Each structure stands twice: as C-alpha cells, then as structure tokens.
Coordinates of C-alpha atoms and ligand atoms in Angstrom, one line a residue:
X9 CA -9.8 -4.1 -29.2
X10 CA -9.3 -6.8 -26.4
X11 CA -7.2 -10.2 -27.9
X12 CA -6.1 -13.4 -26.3
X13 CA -3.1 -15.0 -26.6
X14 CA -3.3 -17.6 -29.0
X15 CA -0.2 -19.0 -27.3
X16 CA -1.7 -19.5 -23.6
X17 CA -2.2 -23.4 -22.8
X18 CA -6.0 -23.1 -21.0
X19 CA -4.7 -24.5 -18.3
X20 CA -6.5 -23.7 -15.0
X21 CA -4.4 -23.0 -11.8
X22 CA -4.8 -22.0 -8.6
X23 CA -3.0 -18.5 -7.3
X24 CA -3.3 -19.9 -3.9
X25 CA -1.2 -22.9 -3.2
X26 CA -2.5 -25.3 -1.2
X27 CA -6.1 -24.6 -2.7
X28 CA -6.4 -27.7 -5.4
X29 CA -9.2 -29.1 -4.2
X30 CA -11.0 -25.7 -4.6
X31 CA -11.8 -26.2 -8.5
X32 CA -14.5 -28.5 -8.1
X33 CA -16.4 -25.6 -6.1
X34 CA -16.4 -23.6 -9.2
X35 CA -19.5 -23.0 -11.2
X36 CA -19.1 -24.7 -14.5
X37 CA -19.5 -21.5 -16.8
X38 CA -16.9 -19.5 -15.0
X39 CA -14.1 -21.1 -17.4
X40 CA -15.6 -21.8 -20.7
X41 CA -16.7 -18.3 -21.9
X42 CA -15.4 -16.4 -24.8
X43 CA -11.7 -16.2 -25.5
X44 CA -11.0 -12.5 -25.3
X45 CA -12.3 -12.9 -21.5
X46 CA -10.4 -14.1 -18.5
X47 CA -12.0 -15.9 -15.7
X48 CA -11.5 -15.2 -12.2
X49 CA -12.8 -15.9 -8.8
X50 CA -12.9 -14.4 -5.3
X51 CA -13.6 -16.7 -2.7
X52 CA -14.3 -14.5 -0.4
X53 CA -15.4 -17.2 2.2
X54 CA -11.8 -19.2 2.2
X55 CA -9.5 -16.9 4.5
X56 CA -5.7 -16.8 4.1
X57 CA -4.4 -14.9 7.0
X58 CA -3.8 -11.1 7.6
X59 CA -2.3 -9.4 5.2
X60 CA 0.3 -7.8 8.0
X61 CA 1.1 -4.0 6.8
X62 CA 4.7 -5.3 7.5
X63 CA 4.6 -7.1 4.6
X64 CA 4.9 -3.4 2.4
X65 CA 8.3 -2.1 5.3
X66 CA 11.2 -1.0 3.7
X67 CA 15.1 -1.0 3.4
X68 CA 17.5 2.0 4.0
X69 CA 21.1 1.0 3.1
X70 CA 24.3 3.8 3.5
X71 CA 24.8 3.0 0.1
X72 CA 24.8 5.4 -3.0
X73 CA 22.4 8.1 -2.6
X74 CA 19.9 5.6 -0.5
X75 CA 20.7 7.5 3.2
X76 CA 22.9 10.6 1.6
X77 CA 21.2 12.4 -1.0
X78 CA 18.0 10.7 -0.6
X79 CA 16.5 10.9 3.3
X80 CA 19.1 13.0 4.5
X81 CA 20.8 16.0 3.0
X82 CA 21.7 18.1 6.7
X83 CA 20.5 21.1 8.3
X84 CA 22.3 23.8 5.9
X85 CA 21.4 22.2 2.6
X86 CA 19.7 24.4 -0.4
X87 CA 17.8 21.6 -0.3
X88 CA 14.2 21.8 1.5
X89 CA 14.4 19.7 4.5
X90 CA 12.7 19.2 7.8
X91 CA 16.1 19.2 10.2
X92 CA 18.0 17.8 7.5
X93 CA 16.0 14.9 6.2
X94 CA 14.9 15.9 2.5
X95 CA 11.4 17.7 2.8
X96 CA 10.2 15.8 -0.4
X97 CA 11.2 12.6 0.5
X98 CA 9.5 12.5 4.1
X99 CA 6.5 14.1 2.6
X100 CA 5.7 11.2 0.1
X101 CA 6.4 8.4 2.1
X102 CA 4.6 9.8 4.8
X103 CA 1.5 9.9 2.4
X104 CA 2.7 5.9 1.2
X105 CA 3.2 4.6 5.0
X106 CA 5.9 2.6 5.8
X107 CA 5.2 0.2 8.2
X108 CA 8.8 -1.0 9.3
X109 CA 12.2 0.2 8.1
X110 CA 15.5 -1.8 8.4
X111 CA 18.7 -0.5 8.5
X112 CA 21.7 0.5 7.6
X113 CA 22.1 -2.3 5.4
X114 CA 22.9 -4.5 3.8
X115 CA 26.3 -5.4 3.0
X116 CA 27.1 -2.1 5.1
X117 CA 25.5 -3.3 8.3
X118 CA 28.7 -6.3 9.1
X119 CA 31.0 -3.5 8.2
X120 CA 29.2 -0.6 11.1
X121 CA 30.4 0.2 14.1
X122 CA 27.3 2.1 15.6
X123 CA 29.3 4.5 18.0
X124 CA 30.8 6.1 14.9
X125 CA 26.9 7.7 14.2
X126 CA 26.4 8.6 17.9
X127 CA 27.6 12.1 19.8
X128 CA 27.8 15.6 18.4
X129 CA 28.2 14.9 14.5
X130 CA 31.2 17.6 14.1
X131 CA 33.3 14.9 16.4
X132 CA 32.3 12.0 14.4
X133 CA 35.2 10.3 12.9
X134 CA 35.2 9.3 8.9
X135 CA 35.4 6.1 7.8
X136 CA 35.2 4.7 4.9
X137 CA 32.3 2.2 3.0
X138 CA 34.4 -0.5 1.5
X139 CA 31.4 -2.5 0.6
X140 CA 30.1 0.2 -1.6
X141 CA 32.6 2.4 -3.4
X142 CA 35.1 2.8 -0.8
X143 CA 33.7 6.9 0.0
X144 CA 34.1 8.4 3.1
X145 CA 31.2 8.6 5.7
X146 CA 31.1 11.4 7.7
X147 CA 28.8 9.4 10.1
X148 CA 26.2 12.6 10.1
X149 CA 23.3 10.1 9.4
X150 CA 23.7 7.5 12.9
X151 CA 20.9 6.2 15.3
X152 CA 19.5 9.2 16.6
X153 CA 18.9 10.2 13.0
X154 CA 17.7 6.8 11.7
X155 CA 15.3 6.9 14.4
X156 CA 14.3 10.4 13.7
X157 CA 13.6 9.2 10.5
X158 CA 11.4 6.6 11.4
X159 CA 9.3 8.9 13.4
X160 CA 9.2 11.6 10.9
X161 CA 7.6 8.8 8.5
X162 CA 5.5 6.4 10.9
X163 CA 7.5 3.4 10.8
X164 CA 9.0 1.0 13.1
X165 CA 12.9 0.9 13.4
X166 CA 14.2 -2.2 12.9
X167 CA 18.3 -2.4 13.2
X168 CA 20.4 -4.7 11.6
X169 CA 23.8 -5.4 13.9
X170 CA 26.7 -5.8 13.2
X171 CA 28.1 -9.8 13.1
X172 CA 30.7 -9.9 10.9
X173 CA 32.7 -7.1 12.2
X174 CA 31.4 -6.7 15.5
X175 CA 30.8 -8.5 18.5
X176 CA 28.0 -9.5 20.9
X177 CA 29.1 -6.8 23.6
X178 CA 28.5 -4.1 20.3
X179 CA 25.3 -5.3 19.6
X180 CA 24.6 -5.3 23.5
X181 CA 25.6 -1.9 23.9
X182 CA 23.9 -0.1 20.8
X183 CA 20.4 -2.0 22.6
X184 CA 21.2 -0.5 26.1
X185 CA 21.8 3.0 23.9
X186 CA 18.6 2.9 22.0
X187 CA 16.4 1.4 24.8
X188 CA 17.3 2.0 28.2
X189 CA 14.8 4.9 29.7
X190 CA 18.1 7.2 31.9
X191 CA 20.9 6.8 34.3
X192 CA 23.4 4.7 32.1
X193 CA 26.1 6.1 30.5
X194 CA 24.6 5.6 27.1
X195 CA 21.0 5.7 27.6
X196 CA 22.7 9.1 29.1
X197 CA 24.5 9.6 25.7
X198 CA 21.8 8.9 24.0
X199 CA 19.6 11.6 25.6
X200 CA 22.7 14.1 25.1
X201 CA 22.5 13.8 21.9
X202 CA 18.4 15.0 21.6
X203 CA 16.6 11.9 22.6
X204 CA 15.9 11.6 26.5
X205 CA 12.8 9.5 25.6
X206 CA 14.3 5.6 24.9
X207 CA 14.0 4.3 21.1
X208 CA 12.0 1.3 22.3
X209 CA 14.0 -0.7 19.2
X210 CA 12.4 -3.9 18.7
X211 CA 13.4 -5.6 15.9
X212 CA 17.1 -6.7 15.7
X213 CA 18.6 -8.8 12.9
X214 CA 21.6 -10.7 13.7
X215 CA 23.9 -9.8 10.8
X216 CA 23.5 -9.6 7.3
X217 CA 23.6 -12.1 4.2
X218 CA 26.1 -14.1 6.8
X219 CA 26.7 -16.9 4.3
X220 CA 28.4 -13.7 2.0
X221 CA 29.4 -10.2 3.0
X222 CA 28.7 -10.5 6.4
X223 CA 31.0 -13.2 6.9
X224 CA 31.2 -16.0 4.7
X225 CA 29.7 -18.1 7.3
X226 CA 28.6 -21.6 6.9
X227 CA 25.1 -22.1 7.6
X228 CA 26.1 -24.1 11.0
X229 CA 28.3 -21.3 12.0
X230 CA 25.9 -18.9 11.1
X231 CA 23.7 -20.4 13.8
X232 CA 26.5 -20.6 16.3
X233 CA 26.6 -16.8 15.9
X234 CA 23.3 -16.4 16.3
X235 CA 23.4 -18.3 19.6
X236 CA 26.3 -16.2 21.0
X237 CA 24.7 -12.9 20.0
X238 CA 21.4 -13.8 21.0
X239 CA 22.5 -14.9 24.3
X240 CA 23.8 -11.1 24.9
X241 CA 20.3 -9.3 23.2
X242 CA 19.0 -8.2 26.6
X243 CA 15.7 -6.7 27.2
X244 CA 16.7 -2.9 28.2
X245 CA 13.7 -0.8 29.3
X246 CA 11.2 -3.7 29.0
X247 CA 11.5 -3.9 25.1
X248 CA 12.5 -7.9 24.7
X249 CA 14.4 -7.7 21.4
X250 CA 13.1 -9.5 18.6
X251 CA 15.7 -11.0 16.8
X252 CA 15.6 -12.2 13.4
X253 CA 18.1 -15.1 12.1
X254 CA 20.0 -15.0 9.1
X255 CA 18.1 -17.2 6.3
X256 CA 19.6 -18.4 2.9
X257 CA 20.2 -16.6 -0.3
X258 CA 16.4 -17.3 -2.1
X259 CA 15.6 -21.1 -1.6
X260 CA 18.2 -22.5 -0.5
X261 CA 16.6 -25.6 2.0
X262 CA 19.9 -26.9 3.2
X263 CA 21.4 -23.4 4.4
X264 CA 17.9 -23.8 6.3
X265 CA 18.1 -27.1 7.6
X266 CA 22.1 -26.9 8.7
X267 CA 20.7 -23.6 10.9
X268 CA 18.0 -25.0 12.3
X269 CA 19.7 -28.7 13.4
X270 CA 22.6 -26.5 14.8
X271 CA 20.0 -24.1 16.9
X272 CA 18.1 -27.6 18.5
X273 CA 17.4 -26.8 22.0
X274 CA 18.7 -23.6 21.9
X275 CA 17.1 -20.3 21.8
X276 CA 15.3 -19.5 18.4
X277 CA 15.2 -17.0 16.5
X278 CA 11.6 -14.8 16.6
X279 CA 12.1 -13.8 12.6
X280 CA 14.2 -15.4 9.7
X281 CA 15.2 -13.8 7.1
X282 CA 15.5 -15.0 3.5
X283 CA 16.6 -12.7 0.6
X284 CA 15.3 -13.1 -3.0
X285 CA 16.3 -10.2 -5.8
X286 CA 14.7 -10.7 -9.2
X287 CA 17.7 -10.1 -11.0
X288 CA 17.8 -9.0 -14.9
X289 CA 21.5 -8.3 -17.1
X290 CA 19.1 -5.3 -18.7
X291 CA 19.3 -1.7 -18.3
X292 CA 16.5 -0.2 -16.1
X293 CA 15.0 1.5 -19.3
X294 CA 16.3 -0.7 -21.9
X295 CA 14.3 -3.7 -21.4
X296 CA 13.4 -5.8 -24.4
X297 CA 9.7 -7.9 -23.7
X298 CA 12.1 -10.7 -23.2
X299 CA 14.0 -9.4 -20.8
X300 CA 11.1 -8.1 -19.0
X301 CA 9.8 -11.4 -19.0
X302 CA 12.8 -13.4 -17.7
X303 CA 12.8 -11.0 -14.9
X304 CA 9.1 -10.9 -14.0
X305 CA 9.1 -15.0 -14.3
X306 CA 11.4 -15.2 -11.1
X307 CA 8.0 -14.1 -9.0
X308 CA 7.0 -17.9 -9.7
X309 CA 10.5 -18.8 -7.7
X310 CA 9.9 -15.9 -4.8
X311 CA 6.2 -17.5 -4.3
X312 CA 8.2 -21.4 -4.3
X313 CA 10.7 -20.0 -1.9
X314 CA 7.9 -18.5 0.3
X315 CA 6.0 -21.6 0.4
X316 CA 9.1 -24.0 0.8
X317 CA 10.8 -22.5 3.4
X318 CA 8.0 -21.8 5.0
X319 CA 7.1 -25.8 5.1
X320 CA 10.6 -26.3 6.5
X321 CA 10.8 -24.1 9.1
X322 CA 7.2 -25.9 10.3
X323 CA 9.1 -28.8 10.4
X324 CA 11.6 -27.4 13.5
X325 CA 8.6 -24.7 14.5
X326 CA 5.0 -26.4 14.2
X327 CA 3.6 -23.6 16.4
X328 CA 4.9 -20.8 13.5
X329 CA 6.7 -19.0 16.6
X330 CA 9.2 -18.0 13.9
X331 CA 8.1 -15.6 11.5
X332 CA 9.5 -15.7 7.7
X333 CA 10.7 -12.4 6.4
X334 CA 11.9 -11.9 3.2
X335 CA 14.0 -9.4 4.3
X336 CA 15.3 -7.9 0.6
X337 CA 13.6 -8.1 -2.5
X338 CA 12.7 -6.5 -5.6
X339 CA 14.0 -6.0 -9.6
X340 CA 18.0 -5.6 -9.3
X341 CA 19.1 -4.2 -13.0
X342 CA 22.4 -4.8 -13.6
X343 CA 23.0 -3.2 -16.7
X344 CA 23.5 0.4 -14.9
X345 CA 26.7 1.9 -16.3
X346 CA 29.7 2.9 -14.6
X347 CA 29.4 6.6 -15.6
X348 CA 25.6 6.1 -14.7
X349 CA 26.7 5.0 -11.2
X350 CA 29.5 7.5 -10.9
X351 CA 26.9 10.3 -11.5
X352 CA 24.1 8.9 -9.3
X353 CA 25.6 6.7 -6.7
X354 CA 25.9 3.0 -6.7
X355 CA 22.8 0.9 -7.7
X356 CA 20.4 4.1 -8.8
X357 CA 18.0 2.6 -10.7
X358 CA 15.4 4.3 -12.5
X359 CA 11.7 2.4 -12.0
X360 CA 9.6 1.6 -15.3
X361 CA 6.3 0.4 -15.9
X362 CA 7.7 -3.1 -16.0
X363 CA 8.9 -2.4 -12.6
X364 CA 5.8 -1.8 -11.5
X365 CA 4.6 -4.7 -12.9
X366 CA 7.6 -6.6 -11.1
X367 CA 6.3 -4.7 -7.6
X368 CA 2.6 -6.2 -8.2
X369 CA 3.5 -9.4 -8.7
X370 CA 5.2 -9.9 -5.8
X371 CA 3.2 -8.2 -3.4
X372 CA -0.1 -10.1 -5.1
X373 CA 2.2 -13.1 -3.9
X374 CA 2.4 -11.9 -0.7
X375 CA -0.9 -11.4 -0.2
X376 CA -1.9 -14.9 -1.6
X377 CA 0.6 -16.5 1.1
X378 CA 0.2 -13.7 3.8
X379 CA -0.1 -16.8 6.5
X380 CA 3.5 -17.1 5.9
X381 CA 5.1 -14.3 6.2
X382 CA 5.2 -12.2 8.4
X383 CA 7.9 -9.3 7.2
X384 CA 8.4 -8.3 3.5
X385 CA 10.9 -4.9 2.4
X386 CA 11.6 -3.8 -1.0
X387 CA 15.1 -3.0 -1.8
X388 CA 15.6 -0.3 -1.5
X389 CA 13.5 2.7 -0.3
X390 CA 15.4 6.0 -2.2
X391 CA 17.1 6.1 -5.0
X392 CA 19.0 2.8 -4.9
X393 CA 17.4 -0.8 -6.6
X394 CA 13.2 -1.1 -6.9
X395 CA 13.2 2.3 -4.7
X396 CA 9.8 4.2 -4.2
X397 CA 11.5 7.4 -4.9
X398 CA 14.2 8.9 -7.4
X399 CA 16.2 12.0 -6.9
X400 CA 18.5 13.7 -9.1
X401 CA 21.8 12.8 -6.9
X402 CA 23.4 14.5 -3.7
X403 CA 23.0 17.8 -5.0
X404 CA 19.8 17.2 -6.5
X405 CA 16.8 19.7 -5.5
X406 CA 13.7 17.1 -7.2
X407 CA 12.5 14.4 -6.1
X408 CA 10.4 12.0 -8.2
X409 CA 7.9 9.2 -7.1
X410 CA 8.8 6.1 -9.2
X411 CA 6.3 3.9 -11.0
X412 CA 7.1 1.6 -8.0
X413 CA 5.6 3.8 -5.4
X414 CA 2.5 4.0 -7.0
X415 CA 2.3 0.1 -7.2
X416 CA 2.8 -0.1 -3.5
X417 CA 0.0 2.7 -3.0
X418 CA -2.6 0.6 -5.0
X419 CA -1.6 -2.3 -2.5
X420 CA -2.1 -0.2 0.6
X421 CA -5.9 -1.2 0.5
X422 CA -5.0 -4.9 1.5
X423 CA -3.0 -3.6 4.8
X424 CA -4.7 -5.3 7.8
X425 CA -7.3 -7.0 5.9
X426 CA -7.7 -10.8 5.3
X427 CA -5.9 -12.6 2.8
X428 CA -9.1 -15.2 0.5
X429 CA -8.2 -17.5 -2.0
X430 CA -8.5 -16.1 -5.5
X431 CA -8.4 -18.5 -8.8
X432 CA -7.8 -17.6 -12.2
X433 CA -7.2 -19.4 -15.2
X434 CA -3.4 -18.5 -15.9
X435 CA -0.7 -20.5 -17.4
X436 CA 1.7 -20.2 -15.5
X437 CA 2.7 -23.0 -13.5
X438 CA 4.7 -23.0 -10.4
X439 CA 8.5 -22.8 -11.1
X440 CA 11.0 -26.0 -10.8
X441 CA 12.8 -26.3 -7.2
X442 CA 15.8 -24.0 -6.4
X443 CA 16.6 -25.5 -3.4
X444 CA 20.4 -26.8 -4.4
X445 CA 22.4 -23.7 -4.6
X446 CA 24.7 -22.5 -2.2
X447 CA 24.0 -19.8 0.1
X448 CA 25.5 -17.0 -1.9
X449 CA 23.8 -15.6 -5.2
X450 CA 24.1 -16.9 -8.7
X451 CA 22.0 -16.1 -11.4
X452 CA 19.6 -19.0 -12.2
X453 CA 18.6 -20.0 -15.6
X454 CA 15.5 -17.5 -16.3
X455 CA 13.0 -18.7 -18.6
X456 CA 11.2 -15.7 -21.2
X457 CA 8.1 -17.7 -22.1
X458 CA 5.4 -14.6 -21.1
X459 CA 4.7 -14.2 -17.4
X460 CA 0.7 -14.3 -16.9
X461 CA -2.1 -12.8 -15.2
X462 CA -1.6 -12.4 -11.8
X463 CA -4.6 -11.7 -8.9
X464 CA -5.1 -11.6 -5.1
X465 CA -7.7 -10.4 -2.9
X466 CA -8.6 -9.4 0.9
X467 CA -11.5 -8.6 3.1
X468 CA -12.5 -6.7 6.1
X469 CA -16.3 -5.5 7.0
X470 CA -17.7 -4.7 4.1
X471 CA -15.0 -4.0 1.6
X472 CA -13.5 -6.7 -0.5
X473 CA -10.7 -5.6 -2.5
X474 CA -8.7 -7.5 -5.5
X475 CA -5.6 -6.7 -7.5
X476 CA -5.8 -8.1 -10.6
X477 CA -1.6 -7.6 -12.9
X478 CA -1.6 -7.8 -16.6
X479 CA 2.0 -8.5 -17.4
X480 CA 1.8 -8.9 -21.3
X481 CA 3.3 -5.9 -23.3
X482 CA 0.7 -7.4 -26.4
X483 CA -2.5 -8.3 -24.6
X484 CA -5.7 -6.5 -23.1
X485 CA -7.5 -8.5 -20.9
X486 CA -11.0 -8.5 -20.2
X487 CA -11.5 -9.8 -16.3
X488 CA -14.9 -11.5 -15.7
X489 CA -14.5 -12.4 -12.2
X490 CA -16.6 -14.2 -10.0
X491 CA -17.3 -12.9 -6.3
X492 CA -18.1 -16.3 -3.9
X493 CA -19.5 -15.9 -0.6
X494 CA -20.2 -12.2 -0.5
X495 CA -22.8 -10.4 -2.5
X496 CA -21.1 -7.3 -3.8
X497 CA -23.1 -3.8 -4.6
X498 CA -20.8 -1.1 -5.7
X499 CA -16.9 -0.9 -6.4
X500 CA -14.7 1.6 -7.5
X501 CA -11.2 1.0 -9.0
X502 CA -8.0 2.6 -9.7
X503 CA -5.6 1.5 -12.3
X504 CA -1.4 1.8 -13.2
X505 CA -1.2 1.6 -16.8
X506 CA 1.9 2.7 -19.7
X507 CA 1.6 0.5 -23.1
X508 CA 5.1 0.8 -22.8
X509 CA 7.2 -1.2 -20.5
X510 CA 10.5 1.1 -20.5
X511 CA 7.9 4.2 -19.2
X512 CA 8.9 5.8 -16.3
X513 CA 8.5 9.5 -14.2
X514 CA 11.5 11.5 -15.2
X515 CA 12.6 15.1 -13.6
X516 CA 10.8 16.7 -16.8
X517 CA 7.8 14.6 -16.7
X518 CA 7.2 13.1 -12.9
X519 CA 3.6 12.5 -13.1
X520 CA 4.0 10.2 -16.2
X521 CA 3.1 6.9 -14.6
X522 CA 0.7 7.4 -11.9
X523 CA -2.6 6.0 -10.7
X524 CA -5.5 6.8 -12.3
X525 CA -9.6 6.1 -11.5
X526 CA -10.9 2.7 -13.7
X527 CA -13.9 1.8 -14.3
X528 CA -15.4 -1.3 -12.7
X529 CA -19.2 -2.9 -12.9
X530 CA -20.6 -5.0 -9.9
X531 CA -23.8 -7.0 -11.1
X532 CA -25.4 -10.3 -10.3
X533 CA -22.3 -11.4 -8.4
X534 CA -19.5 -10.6 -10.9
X535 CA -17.6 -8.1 -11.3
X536 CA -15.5 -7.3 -14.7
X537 CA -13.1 -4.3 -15.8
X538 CA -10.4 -3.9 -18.3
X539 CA -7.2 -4.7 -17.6
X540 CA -4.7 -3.1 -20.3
X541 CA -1.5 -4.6 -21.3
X542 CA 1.2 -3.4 -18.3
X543 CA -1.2 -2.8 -15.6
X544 CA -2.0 -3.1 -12.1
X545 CA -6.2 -2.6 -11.2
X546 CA -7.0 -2.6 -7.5
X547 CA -11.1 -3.0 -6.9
X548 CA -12.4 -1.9 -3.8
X549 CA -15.8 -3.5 -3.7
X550 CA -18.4 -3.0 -1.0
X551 CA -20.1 -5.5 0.3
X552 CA -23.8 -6.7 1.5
Ligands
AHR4 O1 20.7 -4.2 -1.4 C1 22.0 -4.3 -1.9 C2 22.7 -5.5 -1.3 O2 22.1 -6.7 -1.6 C3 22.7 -5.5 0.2 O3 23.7 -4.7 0.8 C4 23.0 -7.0 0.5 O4 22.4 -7.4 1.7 C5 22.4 -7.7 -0.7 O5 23.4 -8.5 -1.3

C-alpha cells in the first residue's frame, strides 16, 4: 500500500533553479490531489541546455585496486584480459560508455613523473605511492596503456599533470609525447613503444586539489601556476590543449575569486575544476536511514555549489568560455576498516542501494543544471569510492557491476538530449551557503531530516525521458506527473529498486540490484508509475 509522509511540509519547490516564476503556469489541480500522490510536471517547452554525455566521464586513480587489479591485471594474468586490461571490466563499461576518463589521479597525479610509465615496461623503474599506502609501482600501467584503455572503452583521455612535483617543461614534454604525429624524439618514443599514431590528448588539468596534496597552494598562487604552466601547454600536432584550472574544495567562493583576480588579463583557463564528495562516517553496508540521509542531503549542497560557482565564474567570464567541471564526486564512506582496506586496497567500497540512490540524485542535478556544467566524473571508476564496478582484489578472477553502474545506465537515456525544467512538490529546500571554508576538506554539519523526491527530464525528437528518485527507506510514492508542451502517446520505463538500503551485488549474488522493466501509463497528458521506496524510474516517453 502507497503512504505519505505525514511529516512532509507541502511546500512546493522548483527542481530547477532559476524557474520561480514558473508556478504560476501550473494548472491548479496538479498540486491539490490526494495525499498518497505526488505531483510532478515536465515542461517540456522550457529548455535547460544539453545534457553533455561528459557530464557521466569518469576517474581512474593509481590508487588501491582502481588501475591494478581493476583495469589492468598484465598480459600473463590467470585472469581473462584483452592484452592485460581485465576482460570483464572493459566488457561492462564498454556496454555503460564512458564519455571522458581522467587520470592518474588524484592525489597521485602531483606526485607522477610520466616518463616513469613510458619505454619497454621490464626497464621501468619502481617507485613508490606515498599518497596512498606507500606500495611500490612497477609503472606497468603508463600513457601508452591509459590511452589503450581509453580506446578499448570509447572514451576521451583526459590527463591530469603533474604541478606539485613537476614542472612546466614535464607537462610540456608528456604533450609533445602523446601528441606530436613523428620525427621527435618522444613522439619517436612514443611510437617505439606501440603507438606510431599520436594520442591527440586534449584535455589537460593543471594539477590536482592544489590548495591540498598537490601543493598546499594558496588560491593566488594556485593561479600563478596555472599561468606558468599554461604558458608552456603548446599545441603539438594541431591538438590545442584544453586546460582545465584547479577550482576549490566544494563551494568555496573566495578560493574562486582570489584565482580569478590573480588570472586578470592573463590567459584563462578552458575548464575549472571544483571537487565535491558526499562524505558519510558509515560503513558502506552499515548504513543506518540516518546516516543515509545525512549523506544523500549533501546533493542539496553539490546543486548550491554548481549554481554558485557557476554565477561567479559569469562574473569574470560572461561569455561561459570557461566550462565548470566537477571534476570528483560521489559517496566517500569512511567507515571502511583497516583490515578491510588491507585486503582490498585503499578506499574499496562496496556500492548499496543507497548508493545508488546517492548516484541519482546527483546526476538528476546535473541534468537540471546541465547549462552549467560542462564536465562531471564519479569517483572513482573500479573498485575504489562510488565505483561502477567491484572486483574481489588483485588476484581476484570476478568482477561485479555495482548498484552504481546500473544508476548511471538508467541515466544514459539523457546523453545528448535537452535538459527542460521539471517541478515537483518536494520539501526540500535548497541548502544554507557553504561558501566560507577554506580550500581543503572538512566535514560540514550534515543535517538527517529525510532527503525527498528528486526528478529531471530531457528531450530530443520525439522521445522525452524523466528520472524520477525515491529516497525514503519508508515511503512508496505514487507519481502523477504532468507532461507540458508535448502530447505524449506511449512510454516505457525501467526501474532500480531494493527495500533495503544496505543491498548490494555481492560475488555470490551479482545480479541482486539491477535494472528491471516498470510499468508506466501515458493518458490525457499525464503520465503516472510507482515509485517504491529506494528507487530510481527512468521514463522514456514518445512523443506526438
Ligand atoms: O579520490 C580520492 C582522492 O580524493 C583524490 O586522490 C583526491 O583528488 C581527492 O582528495
């Protein structure tokens, strides 16, 4: 039986921002029907922006079993693999799509010196990852192999250079390596190692997290090093780097505005990159509705951050030249063990139901403010954080897709289609401003009071498709939604659903949490469907 809850204020807010004025345009009865229902509406008519499929690209970090273990086991391994990268793992994400993938970190990225990955691998010299667990790389996985990668999957390279630790002429060099066509010494190098053809690299990011491990810059010297560096990013082959700036920790405006004064006049960056994790002190599979809910309300703060940041930036870049990127996000569960970690590598974390939920949330805010961004990637992509798959460690021979994958799939719909303004008649209400922290990460205050529904939507021809999140543990909801400016015929839907929020796809049971068809009626310009407690619903509606 569908309830309400009794404790929801009736309070009507917009999902889009920006869209106030677009409550007088609704019909009268769509909010005063019977309690177990929820109102919705799809403007279909008021356009957002594209929905760039960059905004579902992905992060690779050498970090636990992220690279090693998870994309790339070698050529001899027991374990099934297409010229060393792990069969299983190129074989699902080749059937998810990645867009863009950045790498190799992270943390690891200010610490990387690229000509340790590049040459014949038995020469490569061993160093050692002091940013995560102080193991020694054997280098096997360098550029040559990241960029195999990326072509094995589909996506884009996108490289993150080394600041902290390195210097312009490094980042200078590893751009002649991967893009100039022959006849260098390392575009020469580069083809003796397997790849005569140039990489054609475009995206570059300009260190990592500089205002922590990538330097413990100020945000004034951050953009002094982004001036240096950019001044040596040269355009090998024809490819003219895109570079992407080092933004704050989530929304931190003055890290923002002391980059910005300091680049006036100067070159700009192309991309700017802001990280926001949801963090939670829980377990990955111990989380109390509580917990869950602390960690799911900080999607009110990523959606605050987006549109904040994004105002700022205007300020120095009315033309949006620069594009925003959140550059890592996702649920970050601290409450992993150190015997957990020592068995899996650092930051494994299992995915749940309510990490799904997490996933939605975030990329339904995406979608509602796809004008403003222009690159998203989920931390991480294997094994490591919100990652789309799981396997069972180095020597592991399964590999698992997480309840997190399937959330991104029932988002793949929206790729390349055009963001509308949805409305809905949730409580929540956008979250206080964050925008006085330092650059480096603290844990704000989290508030538990029960995320609520969430919703976006996107057109192209003559499909419309919405995502409608139920992120109550305790209520069923019943969507009545309202479709404006399009006459609908037919839909189909497909729904990710556990009633419990610790359920996730184990070795034993990998098919657990996965995406099912739903049932969805189109008449007389509504549509309505179910909407269990813990789910994700994606309608794909076709259109007059
Ligand atoms: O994703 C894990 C770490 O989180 C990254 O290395 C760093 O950029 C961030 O602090």
């Amino acid at each position: 039986m569908l309830s309400m809850p009794s404790n929801l204020t009736r309070r009507r807010v917009l999902q889009s921002a920006g869209a106030a004025s677009l409550a007088s345009l609704l019909p009268r009865a769509v909010f005063s029907q019977s309690a177990a229902t929820r109102k919705t509406v799809v403007h279909a008519d008021q356009e957002i922006g594209t929905i760039r499929a960059e905004l579902h690209s992905h992060f690779a970090e050498h970090l636990g079993s992220c690279v090693y273990g998870g994309i790339w086991v070698g050529k001899n391994s027991a374990i099934p693999n297409v010229n060393g990268y792990r069969g299983d793992t190129v074989d699902y994400l080749r059937e998810l799509g990645v867009p863009v993938l950045r790498w190799p970190g992270g943390c690891f990225a200010d610490d990387y010196h690229w000509r340790d990955g590049v040459g014949p691998p038995e020469k490569r010299p061993r160093t050692v990852n002091t940013n995560w667990g102080g193991y020694v790389e054997d280098n096997s996985f360098g550029t040559n192999e990241f960029i195999g990668f990326c072509k094995l999957i589909g996506a884009q390279p996108y490289i993150a250079a080394n600041v902290g630790a390195g210097s312009p002429e490094e980042m200078r060099d590893w751009m002649e390596y991967c893009n100039y066509p022959s006849g260098s010494t390392l575009s020469d190098l580069r083809a003796a190692g397997g790849s005569a053809e140039p990489f054609n690299v475009r995206y570059w990011g300009i260190g990592n997290e500089l205002w922590g491990c990538g330097g413990n810059f100020r945000a004034d010297q951050a953009a002094a090093e982004f001036r240096h560096f950019a001044t040596f990013a040269r355009p090998f082959g024809g490819v003219r780097p895109f570079l992407v700036g080092c933004g704050p920790n989530q929304n931190n405006l003055q890290w923002t505005r002391g980059f910005m004064d300091t680049l006036a006049g100067n070159r700009q960056p192309d991309g700017y990159s802001v990280h926001h994790y949801s963090d939670s002190p829980s377990a990955p599979l111990a989380f109390t509705p509580e917990a869950m809910y602390a960690q799911l309300n900080t999607f009110q703060r990523v959606e605050q951050t987006i549109v904040q940041q994004r105002n700022l930036l205007d300020t120095y870049d009315p033309n949006r030249r620069i594009g925003l990127f959140l550059d890592e996000w996702g649920v970050w569960d601290h409450g992993v063990t150190p015997a957990e970690e020592q068995r899996n590598g650092r930051l494994w974390q299992q995915q749940s139901m309510r990490s799904a939920v997490a996933a939605g949330l975030g990329l339904n805010v995406f979608n509602r403010q796809a004008d403003k961004l222009y690159m998203c990637n989920i931390a991480q992509m294997v094994n490591v954080l919100q990652c789309m798959i799981i396997t069972d460690g180095p020597q592991g021979k399964t590999a698992v897709r997480t309840t997190s994958y399937w959330a991104f799939m029932l988002f793949k719909p929206h790729r390349g289609k055009t963001a509308v303004r949805v409305e809905t008649d949730a409580s929540n209400s956008p979250a206080p401003a964050d925008g006085a922290r330092g650059g480096g990460r603290g844990a704000p205050k989290q508030s538990e009071t029960p995320t609520d529904l969430s919703m976006s939507a996107s057109r192209q021809g003559n499909q419309l498709v919405v995502t409608f999140v139920n992120p109550r543990h305790d209520v069923n909801m019943s969507i009545d939604c309202a479709l404006g400016g399009v006459t609908a015929r037919s839909g189909s839907a497909q729904i990710l659903h556990d009633a419990d929020l610790n359920a996730y796809n184990s070795f034993d049971n990998p098919n657990r949490v996965t995406i099912k068809p739903h049932t969805v009626t189109v008449e007389a310009g509504r549509m309505k469907l179910d909407l269990p407690a813990l789910s994700i619903v994606t309608a794909t509606l076709e259109t007059a």
